[in-house]
GROMACS .gro file of C-alpha atoms in nm:
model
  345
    1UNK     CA    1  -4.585  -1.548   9.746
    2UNK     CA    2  -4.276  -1.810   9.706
    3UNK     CA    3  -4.057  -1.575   9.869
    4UNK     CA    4  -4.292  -1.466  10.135
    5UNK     CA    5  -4.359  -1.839  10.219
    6UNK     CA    6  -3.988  -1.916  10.234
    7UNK     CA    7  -3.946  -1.666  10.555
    8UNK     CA    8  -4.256  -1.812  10.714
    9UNK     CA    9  -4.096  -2.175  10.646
   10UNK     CA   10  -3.740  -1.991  10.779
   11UNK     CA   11  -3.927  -1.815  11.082
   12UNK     CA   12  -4.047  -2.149  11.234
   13UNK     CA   13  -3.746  -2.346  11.206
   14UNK     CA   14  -3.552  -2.027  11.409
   15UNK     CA   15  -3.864  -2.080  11.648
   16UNK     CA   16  -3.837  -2.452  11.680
   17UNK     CA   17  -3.457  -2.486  11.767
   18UNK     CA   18  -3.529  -2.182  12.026
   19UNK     CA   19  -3.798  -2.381  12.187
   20UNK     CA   20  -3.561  -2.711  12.159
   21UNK     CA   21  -3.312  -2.508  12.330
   22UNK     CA   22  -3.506  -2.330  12.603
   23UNK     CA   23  -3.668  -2.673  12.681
   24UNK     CA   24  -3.367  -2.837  12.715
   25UNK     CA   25  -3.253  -2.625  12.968
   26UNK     CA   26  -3.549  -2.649  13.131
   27UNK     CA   27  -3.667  -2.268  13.108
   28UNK     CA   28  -4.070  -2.165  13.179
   29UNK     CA   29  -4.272  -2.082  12.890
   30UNK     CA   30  -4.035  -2.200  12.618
   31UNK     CA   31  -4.317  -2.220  12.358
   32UNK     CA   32  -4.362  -1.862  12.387
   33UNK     CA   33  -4.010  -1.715  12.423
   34UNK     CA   34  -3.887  -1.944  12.153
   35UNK     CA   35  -4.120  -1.763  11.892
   36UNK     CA   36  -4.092  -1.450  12.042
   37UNK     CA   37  -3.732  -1.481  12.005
   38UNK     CA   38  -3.695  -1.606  11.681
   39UNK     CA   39  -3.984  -1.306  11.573
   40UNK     CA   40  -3.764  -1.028  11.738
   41UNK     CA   41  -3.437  -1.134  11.570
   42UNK     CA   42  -3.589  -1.177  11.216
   43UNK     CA   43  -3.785  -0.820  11.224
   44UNK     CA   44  -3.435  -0.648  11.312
   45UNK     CA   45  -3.257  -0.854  11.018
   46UNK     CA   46  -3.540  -0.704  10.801
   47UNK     CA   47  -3.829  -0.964  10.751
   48UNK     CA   48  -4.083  -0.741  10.829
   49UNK     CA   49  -4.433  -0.921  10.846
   50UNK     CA   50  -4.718  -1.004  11.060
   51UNK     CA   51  -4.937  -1.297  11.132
   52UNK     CA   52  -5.283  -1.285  10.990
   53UNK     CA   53  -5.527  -1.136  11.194
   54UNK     CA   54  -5.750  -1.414  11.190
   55UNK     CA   55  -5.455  -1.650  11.253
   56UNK     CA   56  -5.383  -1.448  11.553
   57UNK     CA   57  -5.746  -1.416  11.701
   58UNK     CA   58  -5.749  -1.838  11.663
   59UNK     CA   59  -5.434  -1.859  11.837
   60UNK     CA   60  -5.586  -1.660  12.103
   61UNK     CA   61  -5.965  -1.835  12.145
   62UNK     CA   62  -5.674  -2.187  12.161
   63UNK     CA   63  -5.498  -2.000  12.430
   64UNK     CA   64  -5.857  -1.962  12.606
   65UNK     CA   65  -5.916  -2.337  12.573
   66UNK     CA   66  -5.593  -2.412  12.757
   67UNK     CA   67  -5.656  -2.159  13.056
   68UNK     CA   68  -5.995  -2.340  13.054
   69UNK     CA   69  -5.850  -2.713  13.091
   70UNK     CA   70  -5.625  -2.572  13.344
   71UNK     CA   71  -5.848  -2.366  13.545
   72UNK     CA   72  -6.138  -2.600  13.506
   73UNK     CA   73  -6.115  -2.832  13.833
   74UNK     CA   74  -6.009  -2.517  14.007
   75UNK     CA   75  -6.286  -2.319  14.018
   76UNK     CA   76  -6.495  -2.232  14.307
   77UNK     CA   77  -6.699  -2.042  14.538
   78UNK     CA   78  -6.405  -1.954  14.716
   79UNK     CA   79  -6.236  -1.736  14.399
   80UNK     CA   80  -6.549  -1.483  14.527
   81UNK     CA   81  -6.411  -1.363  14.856
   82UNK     CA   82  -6.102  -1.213  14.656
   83UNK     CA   83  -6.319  -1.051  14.405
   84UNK     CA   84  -6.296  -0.667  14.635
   85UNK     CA   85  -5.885  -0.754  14.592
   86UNK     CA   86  -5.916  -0.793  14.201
   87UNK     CA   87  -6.065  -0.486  14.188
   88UNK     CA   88  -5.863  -0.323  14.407
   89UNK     CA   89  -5.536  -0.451  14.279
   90UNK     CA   90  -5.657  -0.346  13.924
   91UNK     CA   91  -5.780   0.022  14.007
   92UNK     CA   92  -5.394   0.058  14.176
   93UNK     CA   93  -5.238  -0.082  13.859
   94UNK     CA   94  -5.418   0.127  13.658
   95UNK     CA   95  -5.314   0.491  13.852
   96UNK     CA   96  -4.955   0.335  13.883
   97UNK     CA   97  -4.930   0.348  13.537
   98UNK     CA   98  -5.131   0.675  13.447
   99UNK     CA   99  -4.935   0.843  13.767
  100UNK     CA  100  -4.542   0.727  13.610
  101UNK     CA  101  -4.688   0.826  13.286
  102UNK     CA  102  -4.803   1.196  13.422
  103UNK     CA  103  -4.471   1.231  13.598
  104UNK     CA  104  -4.241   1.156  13.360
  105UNK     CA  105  -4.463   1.362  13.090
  106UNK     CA  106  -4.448   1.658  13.359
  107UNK     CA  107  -4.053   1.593  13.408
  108UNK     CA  108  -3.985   1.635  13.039
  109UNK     CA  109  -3.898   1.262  12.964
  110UNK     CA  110  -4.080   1.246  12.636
  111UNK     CA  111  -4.296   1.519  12.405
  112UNK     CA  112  -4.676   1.598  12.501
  113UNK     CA  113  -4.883   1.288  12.598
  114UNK     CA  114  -4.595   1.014  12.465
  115UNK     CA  115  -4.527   0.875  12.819
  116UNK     CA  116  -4.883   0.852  12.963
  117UNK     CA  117  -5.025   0.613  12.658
  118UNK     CA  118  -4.714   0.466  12.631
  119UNK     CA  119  -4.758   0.327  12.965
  120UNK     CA  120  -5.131   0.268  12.977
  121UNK     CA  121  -5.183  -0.137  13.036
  122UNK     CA  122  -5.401  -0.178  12.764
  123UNK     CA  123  -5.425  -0.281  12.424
  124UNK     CA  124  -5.136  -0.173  12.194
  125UNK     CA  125  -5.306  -0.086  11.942
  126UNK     CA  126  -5.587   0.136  12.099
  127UNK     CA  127  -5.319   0.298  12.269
  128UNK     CA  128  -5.138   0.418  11.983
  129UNK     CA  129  -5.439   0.494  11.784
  130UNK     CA  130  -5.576   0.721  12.082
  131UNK     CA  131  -5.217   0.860  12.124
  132UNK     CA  132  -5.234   0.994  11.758
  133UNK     CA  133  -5.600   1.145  11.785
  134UNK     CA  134  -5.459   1.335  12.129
  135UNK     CA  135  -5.140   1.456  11.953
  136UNK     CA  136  -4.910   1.195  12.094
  137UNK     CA  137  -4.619   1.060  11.931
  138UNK     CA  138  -4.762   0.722  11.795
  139UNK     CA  139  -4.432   0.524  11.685
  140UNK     CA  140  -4.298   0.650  12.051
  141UNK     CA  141  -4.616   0.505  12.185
  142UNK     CA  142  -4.610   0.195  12.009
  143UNK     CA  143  -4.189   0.097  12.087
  144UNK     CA  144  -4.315   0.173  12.475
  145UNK     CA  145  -4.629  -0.049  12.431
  146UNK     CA  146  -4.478  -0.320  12.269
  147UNK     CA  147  -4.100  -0.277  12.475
  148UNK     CA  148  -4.355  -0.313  12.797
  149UNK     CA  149  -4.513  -0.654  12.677
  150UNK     CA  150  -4.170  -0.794  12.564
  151UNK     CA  151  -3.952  -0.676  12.926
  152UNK     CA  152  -4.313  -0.801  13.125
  153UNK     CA  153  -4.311  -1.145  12.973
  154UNK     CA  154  -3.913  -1.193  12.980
  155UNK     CA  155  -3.889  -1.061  13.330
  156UNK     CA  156  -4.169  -1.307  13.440
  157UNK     CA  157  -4.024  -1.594  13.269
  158UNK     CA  158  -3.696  -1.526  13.426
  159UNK     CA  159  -3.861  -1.502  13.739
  160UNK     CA  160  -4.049  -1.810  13.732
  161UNK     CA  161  -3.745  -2.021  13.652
  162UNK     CA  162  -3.521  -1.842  13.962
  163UNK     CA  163  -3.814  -1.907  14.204
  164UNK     CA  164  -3.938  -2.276  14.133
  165UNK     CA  165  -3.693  -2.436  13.809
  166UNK     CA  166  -3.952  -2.519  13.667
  167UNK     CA  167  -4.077  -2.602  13.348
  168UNK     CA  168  -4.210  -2.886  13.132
  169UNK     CA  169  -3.947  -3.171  13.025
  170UNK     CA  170  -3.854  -3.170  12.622
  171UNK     CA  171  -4.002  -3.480  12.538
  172UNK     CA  172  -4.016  -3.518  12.162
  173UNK     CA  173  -4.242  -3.833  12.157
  174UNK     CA  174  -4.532  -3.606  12.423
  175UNK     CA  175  -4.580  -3.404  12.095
  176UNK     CA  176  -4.827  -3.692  11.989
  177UNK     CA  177  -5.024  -3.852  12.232
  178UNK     CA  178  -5.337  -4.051  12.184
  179UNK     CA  179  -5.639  -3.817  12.032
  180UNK     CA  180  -5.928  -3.773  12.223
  181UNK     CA  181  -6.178  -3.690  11.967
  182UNK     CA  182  -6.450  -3.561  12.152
  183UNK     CA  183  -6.271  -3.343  12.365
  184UNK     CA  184  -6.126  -3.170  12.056
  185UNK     CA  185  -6.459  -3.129  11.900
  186UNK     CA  186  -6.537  -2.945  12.241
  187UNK     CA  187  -6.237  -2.750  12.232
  188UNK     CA  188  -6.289  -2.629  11.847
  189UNK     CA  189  -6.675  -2.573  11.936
  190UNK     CA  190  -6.534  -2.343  12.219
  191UNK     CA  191  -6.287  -2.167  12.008
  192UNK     CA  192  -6.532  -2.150  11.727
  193UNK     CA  193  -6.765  -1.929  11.956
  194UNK     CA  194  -6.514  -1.750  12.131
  195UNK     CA  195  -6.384  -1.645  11.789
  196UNK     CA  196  -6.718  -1.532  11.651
  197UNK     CA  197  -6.857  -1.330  11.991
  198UNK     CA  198  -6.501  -1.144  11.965
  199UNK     CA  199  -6.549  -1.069  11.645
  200UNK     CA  200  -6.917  -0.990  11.670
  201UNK     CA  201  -6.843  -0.762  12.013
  202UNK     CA  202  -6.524  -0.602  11.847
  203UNK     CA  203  -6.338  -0.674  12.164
  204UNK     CA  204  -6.028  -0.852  12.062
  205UNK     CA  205  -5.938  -0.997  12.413
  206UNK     CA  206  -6.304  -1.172  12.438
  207UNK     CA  207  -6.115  -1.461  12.213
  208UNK     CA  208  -5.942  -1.573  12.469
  209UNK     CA  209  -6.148  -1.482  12.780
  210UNK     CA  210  -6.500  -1.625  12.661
  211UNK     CA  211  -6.332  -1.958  12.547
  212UNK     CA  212  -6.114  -1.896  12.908
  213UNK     CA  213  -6.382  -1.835  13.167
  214UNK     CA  214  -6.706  -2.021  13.002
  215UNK     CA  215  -6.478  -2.337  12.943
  216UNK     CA  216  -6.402  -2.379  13.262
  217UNK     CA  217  -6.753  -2.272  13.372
  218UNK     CA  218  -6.857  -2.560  13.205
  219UNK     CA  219  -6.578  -2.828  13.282
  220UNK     CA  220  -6.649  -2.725  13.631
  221UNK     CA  221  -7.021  -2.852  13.565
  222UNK     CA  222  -6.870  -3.170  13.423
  223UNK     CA  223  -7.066  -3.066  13.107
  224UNK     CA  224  -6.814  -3.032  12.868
  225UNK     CA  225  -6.390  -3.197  12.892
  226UNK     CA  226  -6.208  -2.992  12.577
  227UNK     CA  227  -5.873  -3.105  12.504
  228UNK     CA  228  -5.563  -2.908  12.320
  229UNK     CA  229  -5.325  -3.148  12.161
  230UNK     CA  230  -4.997  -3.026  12.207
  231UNK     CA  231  -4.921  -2.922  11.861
  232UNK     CA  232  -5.215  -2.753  11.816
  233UNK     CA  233  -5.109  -2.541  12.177
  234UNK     CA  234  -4.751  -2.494  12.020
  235UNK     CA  235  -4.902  -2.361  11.719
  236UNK     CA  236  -5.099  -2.110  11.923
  237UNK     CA  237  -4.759  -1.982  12.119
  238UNK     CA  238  -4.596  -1.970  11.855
  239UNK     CA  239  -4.852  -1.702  11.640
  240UNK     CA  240  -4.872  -1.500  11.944
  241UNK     CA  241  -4.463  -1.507  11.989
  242UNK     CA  242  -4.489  -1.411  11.661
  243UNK     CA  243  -4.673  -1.123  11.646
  244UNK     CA  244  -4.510  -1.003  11.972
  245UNK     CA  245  -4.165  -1.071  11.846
  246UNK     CA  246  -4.245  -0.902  11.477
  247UNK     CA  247  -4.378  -0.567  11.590
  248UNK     CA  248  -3.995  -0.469  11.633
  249UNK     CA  249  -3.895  -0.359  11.348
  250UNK     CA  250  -3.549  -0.223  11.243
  251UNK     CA  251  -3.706   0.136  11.132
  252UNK     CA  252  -3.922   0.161  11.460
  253UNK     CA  253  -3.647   0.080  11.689
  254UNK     CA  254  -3.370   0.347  11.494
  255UNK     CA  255  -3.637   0.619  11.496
  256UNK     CA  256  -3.651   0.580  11.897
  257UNK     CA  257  -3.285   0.445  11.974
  258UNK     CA  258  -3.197   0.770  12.145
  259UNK     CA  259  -3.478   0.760  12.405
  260UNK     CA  260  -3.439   0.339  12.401
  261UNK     CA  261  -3.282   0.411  12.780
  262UNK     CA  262  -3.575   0.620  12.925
  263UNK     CA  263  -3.811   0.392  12.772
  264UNK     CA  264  -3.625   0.095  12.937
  265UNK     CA  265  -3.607   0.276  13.264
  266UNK     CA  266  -3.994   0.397  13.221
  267UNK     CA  267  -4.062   0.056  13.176
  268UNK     CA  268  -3.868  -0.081  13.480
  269UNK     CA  269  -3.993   0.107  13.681
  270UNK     CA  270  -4.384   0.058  13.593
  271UNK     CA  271  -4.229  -0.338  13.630
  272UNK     CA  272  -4.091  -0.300  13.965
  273UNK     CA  273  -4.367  -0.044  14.087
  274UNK     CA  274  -4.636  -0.338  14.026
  275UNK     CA  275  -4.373  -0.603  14.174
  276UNK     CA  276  -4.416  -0.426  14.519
  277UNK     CA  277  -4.770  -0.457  14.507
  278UNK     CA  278  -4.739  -0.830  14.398
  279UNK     CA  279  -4.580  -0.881  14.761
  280UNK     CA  280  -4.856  -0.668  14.940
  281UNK     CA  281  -5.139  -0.907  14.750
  282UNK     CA  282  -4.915  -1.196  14.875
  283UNK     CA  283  -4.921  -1.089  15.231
  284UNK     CA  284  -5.318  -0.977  15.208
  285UNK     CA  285  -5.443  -1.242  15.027
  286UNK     CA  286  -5.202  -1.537  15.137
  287UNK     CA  287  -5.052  -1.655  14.805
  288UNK     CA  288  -4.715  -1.741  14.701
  289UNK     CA  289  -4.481  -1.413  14.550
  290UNK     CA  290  -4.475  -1.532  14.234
  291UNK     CA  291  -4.852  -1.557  14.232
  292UNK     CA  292  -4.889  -1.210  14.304
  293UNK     CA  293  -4.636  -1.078  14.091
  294UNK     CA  294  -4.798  -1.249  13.766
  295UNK     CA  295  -5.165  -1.164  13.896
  296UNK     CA  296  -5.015  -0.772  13.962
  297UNK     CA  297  -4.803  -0.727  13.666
  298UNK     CA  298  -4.895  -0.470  13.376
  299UNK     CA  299  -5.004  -0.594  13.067
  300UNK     CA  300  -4.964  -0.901  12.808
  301UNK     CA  301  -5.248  -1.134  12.971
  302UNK     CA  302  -5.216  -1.381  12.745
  303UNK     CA  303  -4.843  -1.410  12.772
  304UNK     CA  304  -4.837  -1.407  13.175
  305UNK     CA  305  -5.139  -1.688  13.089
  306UNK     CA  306  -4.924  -1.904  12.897
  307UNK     CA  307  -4.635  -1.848  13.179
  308UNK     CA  308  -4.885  -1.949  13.445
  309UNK     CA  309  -5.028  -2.267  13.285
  310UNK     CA  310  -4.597  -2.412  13.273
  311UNK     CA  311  -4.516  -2.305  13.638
  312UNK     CA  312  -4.643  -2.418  13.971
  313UNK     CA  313  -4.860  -2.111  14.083
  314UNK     CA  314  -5.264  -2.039  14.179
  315UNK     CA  315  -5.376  -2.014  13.799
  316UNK     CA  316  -5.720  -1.916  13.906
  317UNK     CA  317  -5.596  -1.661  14.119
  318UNK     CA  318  -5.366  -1.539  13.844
  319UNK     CA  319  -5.636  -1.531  13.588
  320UNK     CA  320  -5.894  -1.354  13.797
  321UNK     CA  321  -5.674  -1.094  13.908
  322UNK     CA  322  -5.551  -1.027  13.541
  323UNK     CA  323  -5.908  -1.041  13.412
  324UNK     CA  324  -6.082  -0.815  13.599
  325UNK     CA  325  -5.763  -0.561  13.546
  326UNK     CA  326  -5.836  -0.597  13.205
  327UNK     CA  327  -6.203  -0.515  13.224
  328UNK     CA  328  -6.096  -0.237  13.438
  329UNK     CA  329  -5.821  -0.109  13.178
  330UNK     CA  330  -6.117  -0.121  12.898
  331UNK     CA  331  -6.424   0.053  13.068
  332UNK     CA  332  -6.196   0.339  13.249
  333UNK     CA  333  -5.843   0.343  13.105
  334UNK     CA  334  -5.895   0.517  12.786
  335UNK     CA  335  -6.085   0.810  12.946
  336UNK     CA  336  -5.830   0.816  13.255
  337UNK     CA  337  -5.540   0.855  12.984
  338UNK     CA  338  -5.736   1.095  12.772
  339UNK     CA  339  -5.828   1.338  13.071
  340UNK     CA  340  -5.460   1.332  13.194
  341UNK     CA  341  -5.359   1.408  12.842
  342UNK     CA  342  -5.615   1.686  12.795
  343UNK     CA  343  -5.465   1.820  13.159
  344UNK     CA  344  -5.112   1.795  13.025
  345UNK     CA  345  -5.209   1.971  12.683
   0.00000   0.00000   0.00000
């Protein structure tokens, strides 16, 4: 237990110098990259762990709290007339990554059914578990799932600080502003509940999206006005860094070093496939690119979340688009990837 509490201790001291470092240089999203960073390089030197699942699910109903305060004065009856373009942009994500995954299945890239839940934009997990049960190569499946996540949220961090520069000023002294009490009662009450109907519903992204979309339902209404001190938010990046970062370990990665460059390029392309649609939604739906890149791109919602929330871009947009793709990737995607992989078989 000493031991195991000694790499925790050394894990977040790697993750706060990162996030020093990235914020001094003024990069988006430092509270995420830093942990996700520091998470990647310690599972490769051989500190294999996870964060607690329940630590993890009330990272993610804090996460939902934030998009909430952000998105709360936002909302309107406006967000409606692009609800035909959610769907729309999610149905296309959704056969751009079956279709690459049935082509490069077809061309011989990887064994059996490997490449088409590899690149499914849903939850890593599922996907893996489903590859198994269809005779798919799981640890294949889960180096694509999680390599996807990790190049998405780099690539859109990246992004965000070539377009705009921006990103929140390192001040150590904003790490402990002036409580507001009730608002933090609200925000735990929301989490609270967010955390139980997830639980309750077994549908792991509802931690984020009930506290998310019925928080700022409700700050809309001027009923309720949560607050997220910041070092309960850092705390929150940081677990999901974490467990982003930590699901690369050494073993995983040598097992599938030979294929690393088609996964990469798989990846990439997916990436850059979904870019090009980010500047047709731009064009259709008159937003800035980087809006419709991070509303179009595949996968890690709560990472692109966290990216939106430190960058000047239409959160509401962003989080509309992204949940609806998600609902879309949960009530069809399994059964699209399963009937391509019974067609393959």
């Amino acid at each position: 237990m000493g031991r195991n509490m000694g790499r925790w201790l050394l894990l977040a001291a790697m993750t706060a110098i990162l996030v020093a470092g990235l914020k001094a240089v003024a990069v988006p999203a430092a509270p995420l990259l830093g942990p996700m960073l520091a998470g990647v390089g310690f599972a490769l030197t051989g500190g294999a762990m996870k964060p607690p699942k329940m630590m993890l699910l009330a990272s993610y109903t804090i996460i939902g709290c934030l998009v909430a305060v952000a998105m709360g004065k936002a909302l309107g009856p406006d967000l409606l007339w692009h609800l035909p373009a959610f769907v729309t942009m999610a149905a296309i994500t959704l056969l751009i990554s079956a279709g690459l995954g049935w082509v490069l299945a077809r061309g011989g890239w990887f064994k059996g059914t490997t490449a088409i839940w590899g690149l499914a934009p849903g939850g890593a997990a599922g996907m893996v578990a489903m590859a198994q049960e269809q005779g798919g190569d799981g640890r294949m499946v889960a180096v694509m799932q999680y390599l996807r996540i990790l190049t998405v949220t780099g690539s859109a961090i990246a992004l965000s600080h070539l377009m705009t520069g921006y990103a929140t000023p390192f001040h150590p002294a904003g790490w402990f502003p002036a409580l507001d009490p009730p608002g933090l009662l609200e925000t735990l009450g929301l989490a609270l509940a967010g955390g139980l109907i997830a639980r309750w519903l077994r549908f792991p992204s509802g931690a984020f999206l009930f506290p998310g979309l019925v928080g700022a339902a409700l700050m809309a209404t001027g009923l309720v006005r949560p607050s997220v001190p910041p070092l309960l938010a850092a705390a929150a990046y940081a677990v999901i860094g974490w467990n982003i970062g930590l699901s690369f370990t050494r073993e995983t990665l040598a097992g599938c070093a030979r294929s690393l460059p088609r996964i990469l390029a798989a990846t990439f392309g997916l990436i850059g496939l979904c870019a090009l649609l980010g500047v047709l939604v731009s064009v259709i739906c008159d937003v800035d690119w980087l809006t419709g890149y991070l509303a179009t791109t595949p996968g890690g919602i709560d990472a692109i979340l966290i990216i939106a929330t430190t960058t000047p871009v239409d959160l509401p947009f962003i989080l509309s688009a992204q949940v609806v793709r998600v609902l879309l990737v949960l009530l069809i995607g399994p059964a699209l990837a399963a009937h391509l992989a019974r067609r393959l078989g």
